[in-house]
Amino acid sequence: MSRRAFYADLYTEHFEELAAMYDCRRASLNNWGSTHEDLAEMESRMEAHLDGLMLGGKPAMEVVRDQASPADASSYYGLLALACRTDRIDLIEAALSEMGAACADPDTNEEDAAAVRCAAADALCHHLPVRRAGLLVAAVQRADPHVVPVAAATLGLGRHACGEELARAIAGPCADLVPVLRALGRLECVDPRALCDHIADNRPAVAREAALGALRRGQVDGLYALHRAWPAAWAAIPLAMCSGPTFCRRVSDMASDGPPEAMLALGLLGDPAGLDVLLAALRDEHMASAAALGLFLITGGGRVEDPVDRTNRPGDDDDGSEDWLSSAAAGISVDPTEWSRWMQTHRTRLPIGVRHRLGVPSSPSHDFEILAASAFPLQLRRYLADEWVIRYGVRCDFEADMLVGQQVTALARTRATMHKAQLRAEPGGWYFHGQRVH
């Protein structure tokens, strides 16, 4: 074997391993059994393969360019990650343009297009130098409907000042508005009315993300729009993040009709007044997993010794699906008898009208440490992060799908800000942006 062929094989191995580890990481984000340590180990291995490609210089880049394809999302992550780390702006722009064209091809189904958009956004979020944010703003201005959500996800993660461009983007063609709205909800320079307007969207995932963004910004208009949308099932979760104990009765009535969002909303709301509704739902096989998750969020009980692994496919968390709710049984008991026994022993320490999270009265510090320590599925961690900002009104740069090292840094910044702000919140109280909800 020639020296050239040997190195080509080595670069191919690095590239294939990087792509495979990316797939493993995405799957692990929605796995109840994964830990931060598991993710950190995967990310360390990904970094090692990326370093191997960087050391290969131009020949390694040629191998990657030859093998990467928008039809293979994980390979596209590898291409964009390497282009970002070597600061090859020309290759980043070319890859985004190629991705947009491939996703727009009539032969490409939406699931595949969503997967490659997710991979591209991950690569940029993980590896694009902050000083290159202008490249993403220019991409938004070009208004390629498949590139806009990718650029928006990265701009929102870095909290870049690009509100006007993103606000214009949601008025134009866009393959997926959810990442754009998520970014708008995190940029303080944006007029939040753009978010409130989309709460009336007829697509539940879009309406919910718009509502969460408006609530993160403390918009009372967002509250009014949410109440107008009620009793749409998607509205239960955002309302549970900002309401007082009187909301428990309303969402309990919805839960009797069985939408899983209502079960999760009861858990997020945290009022033990909803426990009987959740216990009753355990006897419905279609609702049992979501009800068990709701019970766990309030009580902290029900974890099983040997959870069944039910990971989702990479990208599932961004398609508006709530399939991850069914994986609650992977880590939480759905046995009504076991839960009844647990309640007999512990229920007296869960007074009605006091907001609880994992069996303890909620407070800024308690809820924050749960967010920092939890290894829950991605969408649940996103909800917990949104809820924390919505309840207490403290700026938080944390995002649930950051690299572990980035998460640690963001959480440390937020922890310092929280202590400096000296939040005055009564344990078990109900708040919206730091103001008591009556």
PDB file of C-alpha atoms in Angstrom, residues 10 30 60 63 101 132 141 145 174 193 198 210 242 245 265-266 282 287 310-311 324 405 418 424:
ATOM      1  CA  LEU A  10      -6.695   6.681   7.940  1.00  0.00           C
ATOM      2  CA  ASN A  30     -33.127  11.163  24.111  1.00  0.00           C
ATOM      3  CA  ALA A  60      -7.867  14.919   4.794  1.00  0.00           C
ATOM      4  CA  VAL A  63     -11.284  12.771   1.602  1.00  0.00           C
ATOM      5  CA  ALA A 101     -30.414  22.486  -2.855  1.00  0.00           C
ATOM      6  CA  ARG A 132     -17.921  34.228  11.987  1.00  0.00           C
ATOM      7  CA  GLN A 141     -30.609  37.365   4.439  1.00  0.00           C
ATOM      8  CA  PRO A 145     -35.768  28.132   3.230  1.00  0.00           C
ATOM      9  CA  CYS A 174     -38.839  28.708   5.800  1.00  0.00           C
ATOM     10  CA  ARG A 193     -44.550  40.870  19.010  1.00  0.00           C
ATOM     11  CA  HIS A 198     -47.228  33.117  15.722  1.00  0.00           C
ATOM     12  CA  ALA A 210     -43.732  30.924  19.724  1.00  0.00           C
ATOM     13  CA  CYS A 242     -46.315  30.333  33.981  1.00  0.00           C
ATOM     14  CA  PRO A 245     -52.373  26.655  41.226  1.00  0.00           C
ATOM     15  CA  ALA A 265     -48.385  19.828  31.936  1.00  0.00           C
ATOM     16  CA  LEU A 266     -49.618  18.566  35.313  1.00  0.00           C
ATOM     17  CA  LEU A 282     -51.828   4.951  34.807  1.00  0.00           C
ATOM     18  CA  MET A 287     -51.552   7.392  28.784  1.00  0.00           C
ATOM     19  CA  ARG A 310     -36.199   3.257  24.029  1.00  0.00           C
ATOM     20  CA  THR A 311     -34.105   5.824  22.246  1.00  0.00           C
ATOM     21  CA  TRP A 324     -40.307  10.883  23.500  1.00  0.00           C
ATOM     22  CA  GLY A 405     -18.374  21.461  28.201  1.00  0.00           C
ATOM     23  CA  MET A 418     -28.658  33.896  40.031  1.00  0.00           C
ATOM     24  CA  ARG A 424     -36.512  36.381  46.628  1.00  0.00           C
TER      25      ARG A 424
END
